[in-house]
Amino acid sequence: MFASILYTELFKIFRRPRTYISFGAIAVIVLLVQFALRVNGTEFIRFFTDSQADTFEIPESQILNGYFVCVAILHLILIHVPLLIALIAGDMIAGEAQTGTLRMLAAQPASRTTLLLAKFSASTIYVILLLLWMALFALGGSLLLFGQEDLVVFRETDLHIISQQDVIWRFVAAFIYAALALTMIAALALLLSVFAENALGPIVATVCIVIVFTILQQLKVPVFEQTINPWSFTTHMLGWKGFFYVEKTSEGVTINGSIENPMALVKSGAILIGYTVLFVFIAERVYRKKDILC
Amino acid sequence: MLSVRGLTKQFGEFTAVNDLSFNVDQGQVYGFLGQNGAGKSTTIRMLLSLIRPTAGEINFFGQSLFTHRKEILSQIGAIVEKPDLYKYLSAMEHLNLFARFGGHRPDQKKHLLLLEKVGLAQRAHSRVGTYSQGMRQRLALACALVNDPSLLILDEPTNGLDPQGIADMRQLIRSLCKEQGKTVLVSSHLLSEIEMIADRVLIIHKGKKIAEESMDALTEKASQLKLQAVPEKRYVLEAYFLSLTSQ
């Protein structure tokens, strides 16, 4: 029964024209960034290298490669992808309530728990496909356009050089981590969707919550740094960057296959999973007992 | 087939359905009447487990809806109020979708026959967004029938239909009952329609049952009342309904 309902939910998602807006938006944004870096990439890199002029020895032409462009794209757009996720996941229950199809589904033999879990699973598959699409354009496209070299990752006071032989698994891990983070956003949107009878409400509310917590995180004031930010999901959503921070020997040589702070990544991943489970659990409890009046 | 006992639903201080009891026998067309806001749709939603009753029991096929929801709903097809379908899917895709929801494999031949029965075969692959309200109503009925239910619960099934559509729907409901032995619980504000198809009628007013009669008994009672408002014999239900609800 679950597989049948999951199939129908996926069928509905991918028969709806709105779904393809997200795929189109990602393709356009990635292509625009690639075009901009192709034309003005040297100036873009100089922005980073100027602050580290004393320690920097690699030519800019080598820094601007496919891996570097992909990391730059992920920095630029991963923070905005939650909006695209909310467009679909926020619509899952509230959109059907608004159009009146929810009562037809809820009058079917499948339990409400099965229906909700199928909708959440369909949202998760949508997240994964969206990220695969992003990977195809951001990583595949950038490698085609800019070629392969060692990856240089800039940090505030430091830079990490990752050998090109050591970089692909890091992208795979980063995309898997991003899938975890965006699945949590899908769970949040689904939870808000359960309370609403209009699709716009949960979509806007999800985006607002992400914006508010992102601002709190960027303020970097002690009161939030010590209380909210360590547990805020927006803090941990950015954990994917950790896969590009490598350990160095005492001589400053990067160690292939290493991660600077693996425990922080594990903790962030666990917090994201925790939020996802919590949001889906609450959504199930509420939806199971909800009177469907619309 | 269906037994309802003491069914009550309160929304805060407001009692939408108050201590409602009735039985629907197998093979009947059971008419469910009431003014707007009388509690018809709330009752139907409780029968389909869309709303939790505040009190009361609902038993289908001798089993409680609260403990055997899945088994019971797999034998029920329903239209609840104005059916809003997926505008971006075709009629055939709707039937496939609801077949899967009922735990069945989509059967294109069977679905095409069903669409022929409701007069939509020619538009089987057109998007529902291009359908008229009447066509959507017909498709909703096809969706309700796709898993071959033994009980149909139809809330205002003739809404949005033209006179020919209403006549077709009436004919279809009668044939489902007479030829296929299905039981139909149908609510409508079109009293003359209920009068033409129902074997038994339940009338509720402000959430409470005010009458439950077979059509024959009701006709007899109405004639005894010597109702002034009866312009023709076939409007006897309308006259009886108005006399009850205006008291």
Coordinates of C-alpha atoms in Angstrom, one line a residue:
Chain A
M1 CA 0.0 0.0 0.0
F2 CA 2.8 2.4 1.0
A3 CA 4.6 1.9 -2.3
S4 CA 1.4 2.4 -4.3
I5 CA 0.7 5.7 -2.6
L6 CA 4.3 6.8 -2.9
Y7 CA 4.1 6.1 -6.6
T8 CA 0.9 8.2 -6.9
E9 CA 2.4 11.1 -4.9
L10 CA 5.5 11.1 -7.1
F11 CA 3.3 10.9 -10.2
K12 CA 1.4 13.9 -9.0
I13 CA 4.6 15.9 -8.3
F14 CA 6.1 15.2 -11.6
R15 CA 2.9 15.8 -13.7
R16 CA 2.6 19.3 -12.2
P17 CA 4.2 22.0 -14.3
R18 CA 5.2 23.9 -11.1
T19 CA 7.7 21.2 -10.2
Y20 CA 9.8 22.0 -13.2
I21 CA 10.2 25.7 -12.2
S22 CA 12.7 24.6 -9.5
F23 CA 14.7 22.5 -12.0
G24 CA 14.6 25.4 -14.5
A25 CA 15.6 28.0 -11.9
I26 CA 18.6 25.9 -10.7
A27 CA 19.8 25.4 -14.3
V28 CA 19.5 29.1 -15.1
I29 CA 21.2 30.3 -11.9
V30 CA 24.1 27.8 -12.3
L31 CA 24.6 28.7 -15.9
L32 CA 24.6 32.4 -15.1
V33 CA 27.2 31.9 -12.3
Q34 CA 29.3 29.8 -14.7
F35 CA 29.0 32.5 -17.4
A36 CA 30.0 35.3 -14.9
L37 CA 33.0 33.3 -13.7
R38 CA 34.0 32.6 -17.2
V39 CA 34.0 36.3 -18.0
N40 CA 35.1 37.9 -14.7
G41 CA 36.5 34.9 -12.8
T42 CA 39.9 36.4 -12.3
E43 CA 38.5 39.5 -10.5
F44 CA 36.3 37.2 -8.4
I45 CA 39.3 35.2 -7.2
R46 CA 41.4 38.4 -6.6
F47 CA 38.7 39.4 -4.1
F48 CA 39.8 36.4 -1.9
T49 CA 43.5 36.4 -2.7
D50 CA 44.1 40.1 -2.0
S51 CA 43.5 39.5 1.7
Q52 CA 46.0 36.6 1.7
A53 CA 48.6 38.1 -0.7
D54 CA 51.5 37.2 1.6
T55 CA 50.9 33.5 1.7
F56 CA 49.4 33.0 -1.7
E57 CA 51.5 31.4 -4.5
I58 CA 49.1 29.6 -6.9
P59 CA 48.3 31.4 -10.1
E60 CA 44.6 32.6 -10.4
S61 CA 44.2 30.7 -13.7
Q62 CA 44.8 27.4 -11.8
I63 CA 42.4 28.3 -8.9
L64 CA 39.6 28.9 -11.3
N65 CA 38.8 25.3 -12.2
G66 CA 35.6 23.2 -12.3
Y67 CA 35.8 22.1 -8.6
F68 CA 36.4 25.7 -7.4
V69 CA 33.4 26.9 -9.5
C70 CA 31.2 24.2 -8.1
V71 CA 32.1 25.1 -4.5
A72 CA 31.4 28.7 -5.3
I73 CA 28.0 27.8 -6.8
L74 CA 27.1 25.7 -3.7
H75 CA 28.0 28.7 -1.5
L76 CA 25.8 31.0 -3.5
I77 CA 22.7 28.9 -4.1
L78 CA 22.3 26.2 -1.4
I79 CA 21.0 28.8 1.0
H80 CA 18.2 29.7 -1.5
V81 CA 17.2 26.1 -2.4
P82 CA 15.0 25.8 0.7
L83 CA 12.5 28.1 -1.1
L84 CA 12.3 25.6 -4.0
I85 CA 11.8 22.7 -1.5
A86 CA 9.1 24.6 0.4
L87 CA 7.3 25.2 -2.9
I88 CA 6.6 21.5 -3.2
A89 CA 6.6 20.2 0.4
G90 CA 4.6 23.1 1.8
D91 CA 1.9 22.4 -0.8
M92 CA 1.7 18.7 0.0
I93 CA -1.2 18.8 2.5
A94 CA -2.3 22.5 2.5
G95 CA -2.4 22.6 -1.3
E96 CA -4.6 19.6 -1.5
A97 CA -6.8 21.0 1.3
Q98 CA -7.1 24.2 -0.7
T99 CA -8.1 22.5 -3.9
G100 CA -10.4 20.1 -2.1
T101 CA -8.6 16.9 -3.2
L102 CA -7.4 16.1 0.4
R103 CA -10.9 14.9 1.4
M104 CA -10.9 12.5 -1.5
L105 CA -7.6 11.1 -0.5
A106 CA -8.4 11.0 3.2
A107 CA -11.6 9.0 2.4
Q108 CA -9.5 6.2 0.8
P109 CA -8.6 3.0 2.7
A110 CA -5.0 4.0 3.3
S111 CA -4.3 5.3 6.8
R112 CA -3.5 9.0 7.3
T113 CA -0.1 8.0 8.7
T114 CA 0.6 6.1 5.4
L115 CA -0.5 9.0 3.3
L116 CA 1.6 11.5 5.3
L117 CA 4.7 9.3 5.2
A118 CA 4.2 8.7 1.5
K119 CA 4.0 12.5 1.0
F120 CA 7.1 13.1 3.1
S121 CA 9.0 10.3 1.2
A122 CA 7.9 11.8 -2.1
S123 CA 9.3 15.2 -1.0
T124 CA 12.6 13.6 0.0
I125 CA 12.9 12.0 -3.4
Y126 CA 12.1 15.4 -5.0
V127 CA 14.9 16.9 -2.9
I128 CA 17.4 14.2 -4.0
L129 CA 16.5 14.6 -7.7
L130 CA 16.8 18.4 -7.4
L131 CA 20.3 18.0 -5.9
L132 CA 21.3 15.5 -8.5
W133 CA 20.2 18.0 -11.1
M134 CA 22.2 20.6 -9.3
A135 CA 25.2 18.3 -9.2
L136 CA 24.9 17.6 -12.9
F137 CA 25.0 21.3 -13.8
A138 CA 27.2 22.7 -11.0
L139 CA 29.8 20.0 -10.9
G140 CA 29.5 18.3 -14.3
G141 CA 29.0 21.5 -16.2
S142 CA 31.8 23.4 -14.4
L143 CA 34.3 20.6 -15.0
L144 CA 33.4 20.7 -18.7
L145 CA 33.7 24.5 -18.9
F146 CA 36.7 25.1 -16.5
G147 CA 38.6 21.8 -16.4
Q148 CA 40.2 20.0 -13.5
E149 CA 42.9 21.2 -11.1
D150 CA 43.5 21.0 -7.3
L151 CA 40.7 22.6 -5.3
V152 CA 41.6 25.8 -3.3
V153 CA 39.2 26.5 -0.5
F154 CA 39.4 30.0 1.1
R155 CA 38.6 30.5 4.8
E156 CA 38.7 33.7 6.8
T157 CA 42.4 33.4 7.8
D158 CA 43.5 30.3 6.0
L159 CA 43.2 28.4 2.8
H160 CA 43.0 24.7 2.0
I161 CA 44.4 23.0 -1.1
I162 CA 42.8 19.7 -1.9
S163 CA 44.4 17.4 -4.4
Q164 CA 42.1 16.7 -7.4
Q165 CA 42.4 13.0 -6.7
D166 CA 40.9 13.6 -3.2
V167 CA 38.1 15.9 -4.2
I168 CA 35.2 13.8 -5.8
W169 CA 34.3 11.9 -2.7
R170 CA 34.1 15.3 -0.9
F171 CA 31.5 16.5 -3.4
V172 CA 29.5 13.3 -3.1
A173 CA 29.5 13.6 0.7
A174 CA 28.6 17.3 0.5
F175 CA 25.7 16.6 -1.7
I176 CA 24.5 13.8 0.6
Y177 CA 24.8 16.2 3.5
A178 CA 22.9 18.9 1.6
A179 CA 20.2 16.3 0.9
L180 CA 20.0 15.7 4.6
A181 CA 19.6 19.4 5.3
L182 CA 17.1 20.0 2.6
T183 CA 15.0 16.9 3.7
M184 CA 14.8 18.6 7.1
I185 CA 13.4 21.7 5.3
A186 CA 10.9 19.5 3.5
A187 CA 9.9 18.0 6.9
L188 CA 9.4 21.6 8.3
A189 CA 7.3 22.6 5.3
L190 CA 5.2 19.5 5.6
L191 CA 4.6 20.1 9.3
L192 CA 3.5 23.7 8.6
S193 CA 1.4 22.4 5.7
V194 CA -0.6 20.2 8.1
F195 CA -1.8 23.2 10.0
A196 CA -2.8 25.2 7.0
E197 CA -5.6 25.1 4.4
N198 CA -3.9 27.4 1.9
A199 CA -0.6 26.4 0.2
L200 CA 0.9 29.9 0.3
G201 CA 1.0 30.0 4.1
P202 CA 3.3 27.1 4.8
I203 CA 5.6 28.0 1.9
V204 CA 6.0 31.6 3.1
A205 CA 6.3 30.5 6.8
T206 CA 9.0 28.0 5.9
V207 CA 11.1 30.6 4.1
C208 CA 10.5 33.2 6.9
I209 CA 11.8 30.7 9.5
V210 CA 14.9 30.0 7.5
I211 CA 15.5 33.7 7.0
V212 CA 15.0 34.5 10.7
F213 CA 17.4 31.8 11.9
T214 CA 20.0 32.7 9.1
I215 CA 20.0 36.3 10.3
L216 CA 20.4 35.3 13.9
Q217 CA 23.3 33.1 12.9
Q218 CA 24.9 35.9 10.8
L219 CA 24.6 38.5 13.6
K220 CA 27.2 36.6 15.6
V221 CA 26.2 38.3 18.8
P222 CA 27.1 36.4 22.0
V223 CA 23.6 36.1 23.3
F224 CA 22.5 34.1 20.2
E225 CA 25.8 32.4 19.7
Q226 CA 25.5 30.8 23.1
T227 CA 21.8 30.0 23.2
I228 CA 20.0 29.6 19.9
N229 CA 22.7 29.2 17.2
P230 CA 24.3 26.0 18.5
W231 CA 20.9 24.3 18.0
S232 CA 19.5 26.3 15.1
F233 CA 19.1 24.1 12.0
T234 CA 20.4 26.9 9.8
T235 CA 23.7 26.6 11.6
H236 CA 23.9 22.9 10.8
M237 CA 22.6 23.2 7.3
L238 CA 25.9 24.7 6.3
G239 CA 27.8 21.7 7.7
W240 CA 28.5 20.5 4.1
K241 CA 31.4 23.0 4.0
G242 CA 33.2 20.8 6.6
F243 CA 33.9 18.2 3.9
F244 CA 36.2 20.8 2.2
Y245 CA 38.2 21.7 5.4
V246 CA 41.1 19.3 5.6
E247 CA 43.6 18.4 8.2
K248 CA 47.2 19.6 7.8
T249 CA 50.5 18.2 9.0
S250 CA 52.7 20.3 11.3
E251 CA 54.5 21.4 8.1
G252 CA 51.2 22.7 6.7
V253 CA 50.8 20.0 4.1
T254 CA 47.2 18.8 3.6
I255 CA 46.4 15.2 4.4
N256 CA 44.5 13.4 1.7
G257 CA 41.2 11.8 2.8
S258 CA 41.1 13.8 6.0
I259 CA 38.4 16.1 7.5
E260 CA 39.4 18.8 9.9
N261 CA 36.6 18.2 12.3
P262 CA 34.7 15.0 11.6
M263 CA 32.9 15.0 15.0
A264 CA 31.3 18.4 14.2
L265 CA 30.0 17.0 11.0
V266 CA 28.5 13.9 12.7
K267 CA 26.9 16.2 15.4
S268 CA 25.4 18.5 12.8
G269 CA 24.1 15.5 10.8
A270 CA 22.6 14.0 13.9
I271 CA 20.9 17.3 14.8
L272 CA 19.5 17.6 11.3
I273 CA 18.1 14.1 11.4
G274 CA 16.7 14.8 14.9
Y275 CA 14.8 17.8 13.6
T276 CA 13.5 15.9 10.6
V277 CA 12.2 13.1 12.8
L278 CA 10.7 15.5 15.2
F279 CA 8.9 17.5 12.5
V280 CA 7.6 14.4 10.8
F281 CA 6.5 13.0 14.1
I282 CA 4.5 16.1 15.1
A283 CA 3.0 16.4 11.6
E284 CA 1.8 12.7 11.8
R285 CA 0.3 13.3 15.3
V286 CA -1.5 16.4 14.2
Y287 CA -2.7 15.1 10.8
R288 CA -3.9 11.8 12.2
K289 CA -6.4 13.5 14.5
K290 CA -7.2 16.5 12.3
D291 CA -10.8 17.1 11.2
I292 CA -10.8 17.5 7.5
L293 CA -13.3 20.3 7.0
C294 CA -12.2 21.8 3.7
Chain B
M1 CA -25.2 -2.4 5.8
L2 CA -24.8 0.9 7.7
S3 CA -25.9 1.5 11.2
V4 CA -25.5 4.9 12.9
R5 CA -26.2 5.3 16.6
G6 CA -26.3 8.5 18.6
L7 CA -23.9 10.3 16.3
T8 CA -23.0 13.7 17.6
K9 CA -20.5 16.3 16.5
Q10 CA -19.7 19.5 18.3
F11 CA -17.5 22.3 17.1
G12 CA -16.9 24.2 20.4
E13 CA -20.3 25.3 21.6
F14 CA -22.0 24.6 18.3
T15 CA -23.6 21.2 17.8
A16 CA -23.6 20.4 14.1
V17 CA -25.0 16.9 14.4
N18 CA -27.1 15.9 17.5
D19 CA -27.7 12.3 18.5
L20 CA -28.4 11.1 15.0
S21 CA -29.4 7.4 14.4
F22 CA -30.4 5.6 11.3
N23 CA -30.0 2.4 9.3
V24 CA -29.3 1.9 5.6
D25 CA -30.2 -1.6 4.2
Q26 CA -28.4 -3.3 1.4
G27 CA -29.5 -2.5 -2.1
Q28 CA -31.3 0.7 -1.0
V29 CA -31.1 4.1 -2.4
Y30 CA -31.2 6.1 0.8
G31 CA -32.0 9.8 0.4
F32 CA -30.4 12.2 2.9
L33 CA -32.1 15.5 3.1
G34 CA -31.7 18.7 5.0
Q35 CA -31.5 22.5 4.5
N36 CA -28.1 24.2 4.1
G37 CA -26.2 23.9 7.4
A38 CA -28.5 21.1 8.6
G39 CA -25.5 18.8 9.2
K40 CA -25.6 16.6 6.1
S41 CA -22.0 17.1 5.0
T42 CA -20.7 16.9 8.6
T43 CA -22.5 13.5 8.9
I44 CA -21.1 12.3 5.6
R45 CA -17.6 13.4 6.6
M46 CA -18.0 11.4 9.8
L47 CA -19.1 8.4 7.8
L48 CA -16.0 8.6 5.8
S49 CA -13.7 9.2 8.8
L50 CA -12.8 12.7 7.7
I51 CA -14.2 14.1 11.0
R52 CA -14.1 12.5 14.4
P53 CA -17.5 12.3 16.0
T54 CA -17.8 13.8 19.5
A55 CA -20.0 10.8 20.4
G56 CA -21.8 7.9 18.8
E57 CA -21.2 4.7 16.8
I58 CA -20.9 4.1 13.1
N59 CA -21.0 0.5 11.9
F60 CA -20.6 -0.6 8.3
F61 CA -21.1 -4.3 7.3
G62 CA -21.4 -5.1 11.0
Q63 CA -18.0 -3.6 11.9
S64 CA -17.1 -0.4 13.7
L65 CA -15.6 2.3 11.5
F66 CA -13.3 3.3 14.3
T67 CA -11.7 -0.1 14.6
H68 CA -12.0 -1.4 11.0
R69 CA -11.5 1.8 9.0
K70 CA -9.3 0.3 6.3
E71 CA -11.5 -2.7 5.5
I72 CA -14.7 -0.6 5.6
L73 CA -13.4 2.3 3.4
S74 CA -12.1 -0.2 0.8
Q75 CA -15.8 -1.1 0.2
I76 CA -17.0 2.5 0.0
G77 CA -16.9 4.9 -2.9
A78 CA -17.7 8.6 -2.2
I79 CA -18.2 12.0 -3.6
V80 CA -17.8 14.7 -0.8
E81 CA -19.4 18.0 -1.8
K82 CA -18.0 19.7 -4.9
P83 CA -15.4 17.4 -6.2
D84 CA -12.2 19.3 -7.0
L85 CA -9.9 17.0 -8.9
Y86 CA -6.3 17.4 -10.0
K87 CA -6.6 19.9 -12.9
Y88 CA -3.2 18.8 -14.4
L89 CA -4.2 15.1 -14.6
S90 CA -6.5 13.3 -17.2
A91 CA -9.6 11.3 -16.3
M92 CA -7.7 8.1 -17.0
E93 CA -4.8 9.2 -14.7
H94 CA -7.4 10.0 -12.0
L95 CA -8.8 6.5 -12.2
N96 CA -5.3 4.9 -12.1
L97 CA -4.5 7.0 -9.1
F98 CA -7.6 6.1 -7.1
A99 CA -7.3 2.4 -8.1
R100 CA -3.8 2.5 -6.6
F101 CA -5.1 4.2 -3.5
G102 CA -7.6 1.3 -3.2
G103 CA -4.8 -1.2 -3.4
H104 CA -5.6 -2.3 -7.0
R105 CA -3.6 -2.4 -10.2
P106 CA -4.8 0.1 -12.8
D107 CA -6.8 -1.7 -15.5
Q108 CA -7.0 0.6 -18.6
K109 CA -9.8 -1.5 -20.3
K110 CA -11.9 -1.5 -17.1
H111 CA -11.3 2.2 -16.6
L112 CA -12.3 3.0 -20.2
L113 CA -15.6 1.1 -19.7
L114 CA -16.2 3.1 -16.5
L115 CA -15.6 6.3 -18.3
E116 CA -18.0 5.2 -21.1
K117 CA -20.6 4.6 -18.4
V118 CA -20.3 8.2 -17.1
G119 CA -20.0 9.6 -20.6
L120 CA -16.4 10.7 -20.5
A121 CA -14.7 8.1 -22.7
Q122 CA -14.1 10.6 -25.5
R123 CA -12.2 12.9 -23.1
A124 CA -10.4 10.1 -21.2
H125 CA -7.0 11.6 -21.9
S126 CA -7.8 15.3 -21.7
R127 CA -6.6 17.3 -18.7
V128 CA -9.3 17.8 -16.1
G129 CA -8.5 21.6 -16.2
T130 CA -10.3 21.7 -19.5
Y131 CA -13.5 20.0 -18.2
S132 CA -16.8 21.6 -17.3
Q133 CA -18.1 21.3 -13.7
G134 CA -20.6 18.7 -14.9
M135 CA -17.8 16.6 -16.5
R136 CA -15.8 16.9 -13.2
Q137 CA -18.9 15.6 -11.4
R138 CA -19.1 12.6 -13.7
L139 CA -15.4 11.9 -13.3
A140 CA -15.8 12.1 -9.5
L141 CA -18.5 9.5 -9.7
A142 CA -16.2 7.3 -11.9
C143 CA -13.4 7.7 -9.2
A144 CA -15.9 6.7 -6.6
L145 CA -16.8 3.6 -8.6
V146 CA -13.2 2.6 -9.7
N147 CA -12.6 0.1 -6.9
D148 CA -16.1 -1.5 -7.3
P149 CA -17.4 -0.5 -3.9
S150 CA -20.6 -2.1 -2.5
L151 CA -21.7 1.2 -0.9
L152 CA -21.7 4.6 -2.5
I153 CA -21.9 7.8 -0.5
L154 CA -22.7 10.7 -2.7
D155 CA -22.9 14.2 -1.4
E156 CA -24.8 16.4 -3.8
P157 CA -23.8 14.4 -6.9
T158 CA -26.0 16.4 -9.3
N159 CA -24.3 19.7 -8.4
G160 CA -23.2 21.5 -11.6
L161 CA -24.9 19.1 -13.9
D162 CA -27.2 20.2 -16.8
P163 CA -30.7 18.7 -17.0
Q164 CA -29.4 15.8 -19.3
G165 CA -26.5 15.2 -16.8
I166 CA -29.0 15.1 -13.9
A167 CA -31.2 12.6 -15.8
D168 CA -28.1 10.5 -16.6
M169 CA -26.9 10.6 -13.0
R170 CA -30.3 9.5 -11.8
Q171 CA -30.4 6.7 -14.3
L172 CA -26.9 5.6 -13.3
I173 CA -27.7 5.6 -9.6
R174 CA -30.8 3.6 -10.1
S175 CA -29.0 1.1 -12.4
L176 CA -26.1 0.7 -9.9
C177 CA -28.7 -0.2 -7.3
K178 CA -31.0 -2.4 -9.3
E179 CA -28.5 -4.1 -11.6
Q180 CA -25.4 -4.3 -9.5
G181 CA -26.9 -4.5 -6.1
K182 CA -25.0 -1.5 -4.8
T183 CA -26.3 0.5 -1.9
V184 CA -26.4 4.2 -2.3
L185 CA -26.6 6.9 0.3
V186 CA -27.2 10.2 -1.5
S187 CA -27.7 13.7 -0.2
S188 CA -29.1 16.4 -2.3
H189 CA -30.9 19.7 -2.0
L190 CA -32.9 18.8 -5.1
L191 CA -35.8 17.2 -3.4
S192 CA -37.5 16.1 -6.6
E193 CA -34.4 14.2 -7.6
I194 CA -34.3 12.3 -4.2
E195 CA -38.0 11.6 -4.6
M196 CA -37.4 10.0 -8.0
I197 CA -34.6 7.7 -6.9
A198 CA -34.8 7.1 -3.2
D199 CA -36.3 4.0 -1.5
R200 CA -36.1 5.6 1.9
V201 CA -35.5 9.1 3.1
L202 CA -33.9 10.7 6.2
I203 CA -34.6 14.3 6.9
I204 CA -32.4 16.2 9.4
H205 CA -32.9 19.7 10.6
K206 CA -30.4 21.7 12.8
G207 CA -28.4 18.5 13.2
K208 CA -31.3 16.4 14.5
K209 CA -33.4 13.7 12.7
I210 CA -36.9 14.9 12.1
A211 CA -38.1 12.1 9.9
E212 CA -37.1 8.8 8.4
E213 CA -39.5 7.1 6.2
S214 CA -39.8 4.8 3.1
M215 CA -40.9 6.8 0.1
D216 CA -44.2 4.9 0.1
A217 CA -44.9 5.7 3.7
L218 CA -43.9 9.3 3.2
T219 CA -46.2 9.7 0.3
E220 CA -49.0 8.3 2.4
K221 CA -48.2 10.7 5.3
A222 CA -48.0 13.7 3.0
S223 CA -51.4 12.9 1.5
Q224 CA -52.9 12.6 5.0
L225 CA -51.5 16.1 5.8
K226 CA -53.6 17.5 2.9
L227 CA -50.7 19.7 2.1
Q228 CA -51.8 22.8 0.3
A229 CA -48.4 23.4 -1.3
V230 CA -48.4 20.3 -3.4
P231 CA -48.8 21.4 -7.0
E232 CA -48.3 18.0 -8.4
K233 CA -48.1 14.5 -7.0
R234 CA -44.4 14.2 -7.9
Y235 CA -43.5 17.1 -5.6
V236 CA -44.9 15.4 -2.5
L237 CA -41.4 15.2 -0.9
E238 CA -40.8 18.9 -1.3
A239 CA -44.1 19.7 0.3
Y240 CA -43.5 17.3 3.2
F241 CA -40.0 18.5 3.7
L242 CA -41.1 22.1 3.9
S243 CA -43.9 21.3 6.3
L244 CA -41.5 19.6 8.6
T245 CA -38.7 22.1 8.5
S246 CA -41.0 25.1 8.9
Q247 CA -42.5 23.8 12.1

